[in-house]
XYZ file of C-alpha atoms in Angstrom:
111
model
C 6.023 22.815 -4.591
C 5.171 19.121 -4.104
C 5.769 16.676 -6.931
C 2.586 15.618 -8.687
C 3.960 12.312 -10.027
C 1.557 12.464 -12.977
C -1.521 11.603 -10.916
C -4.599 13.334 -9.487
C -4.370 14.156 -5.771
C -6.505 11.258 -4.510
C -4.579 8.633 -6.501
C -1.240 10.195 -5.514
C -2.108 10.185 -1.799
C -3.386 6.591 -1.986
C -0.121 5.526 -3.655
C 2.043 7.367 -1.096
C 0.050 5.945 1.843
C 0.472 2.436 0.439
C 4.207 2.972 -0.079
C 4.718 4.342 3.451
C 2.780 1.376 4.873
C 4.833 -1.097 2.837
C 8.111 0.595 3.847
C 7.227 0.436 7.558
C 6.137 -3.185 7.156
C 9.200 -4.458 5.263
C 11.997 -2.008 6.138
C 12.841 -1.140 2.522
C 11.267 -0.702 -0.915
C 12.587 -0.362 -4.451
C 11.035 2.525 -6.397
C 11.930 5.541 -8.534
C 14.077 8.289 -6.996
C 11.255 10.849 -7.315
C 8.759 8.660 -5.472
C 11.346 7.807 -2.816
C 11.898 11.528 -2.187
C 8.146 11.937 -1.631
C 7.797 8.882 0.617
C 10.746 9.765 2.912
C 9.244 12.821 4.709
C 5.887 11.068 5.176
C 7.605 8.044 6.726
C 9.672 10.292 8.985
C 6.478 11.970 10.181
C 4.904 8.595 11.048
C 7.992 7.533 13.035
C 7.982 10.865 14.885
C 4.336 10.250 15.824
C 5.304 6.780 17.094
C 7.981 8.330 19.313
C 5.291 10.354 21.139
C 3.496 7.066 21.893
C 0.102 8.352 23.068
C -3.434 7.552 21.918
C -3.839 10.733 19.856
C -0.611 10.010 17.943
C -1.657 6.386 17.403
C -4.997 7.449 15.938
C -3.336 10.077 13.762
C -0.899 7.464 12.386
C -3.744 4.986 11.894
C -5.611 7.529 9.775
C -2.658 7.567 7.327
C -1.315 4.008 7.465
C -3.483 1.519 5.579
C -2.909 -1.577 7.776
C -3.669 -1.752 11.481
C -0.959 -4.345 12.217
C 1.665 -2.067 10.621
C 0.550 0.808 12.890
C 0.902 -1.525 15.882
C 4.398 -2.547 14.733
C 5.261 1.148 14.244
C 4.349 2.012 17.841
C 5.622 -1.206 19.507
C 8.932 -1.742 17.659
C 9.942 1.044 15.264
C 9.115 4.071 17.488
C 11.122 2.881 20.539
C 14.050 1.887 18.269
C 14.468 5.541 17.159
C 13.692 7.104 20.568
C 17.166 8.671 20.936
C 17.508 9.738 17.296
C 16.610 13.255 16.149
C 15.188 12.603 12.667
C 16.841 11.036 9.644
C 15.132 7.657 9.942
C 15.219 6.869 6.214
C 17.965 6.471 3.621
C 17.678 6.687 -0.169
C 20.248 4.701 -2.166
C 20.312 5.196 -5.943
C 20.684 1.949 -7.903
C 20.838 3.126 -11.518
C 18.349 3.219 -14.388
C 15.448 0.783 -14.837
C 15.452 -1.492 -17.881
C 12.663 -0.490 -20.204
C 12.149 3.208 -19.585
C 15.506 4.126 -17.980
C 13.790 5.729 -14.962
C 16.320 6.421 -12.191
C 15.711 3.764 -9.512
C 16.411 3.847 -5.778
C 16.016 1.770 -2.655
C 14.492 3.617 0.300
C 15.135 1.957 3.655
C 14.766 2.550 7.355
C 18.139 3.347 8.926
């Protein structure tokens, strides 16, 4: 069962789309472990689409990613980089509790 992250579906999807976009744009993000575990499979799916490198895949990725220039980067740079790799494009590194609410923090990065 997917994690709800304490948000209604539309807000949750908007947050995850933004996080995936930001991760593809910058290579890594710092977030909670739970969110990182939700973002990882979505990012992997986008990279897999980029590996196919056809118009249908590009449009499918563009419908999820919030910035057009990030989609272009995904297909021009990130996709070809992972061409010979069978999955496992992201890594989650735990970095201890957050000051304030002690939420378990992690860095999710592209391998």
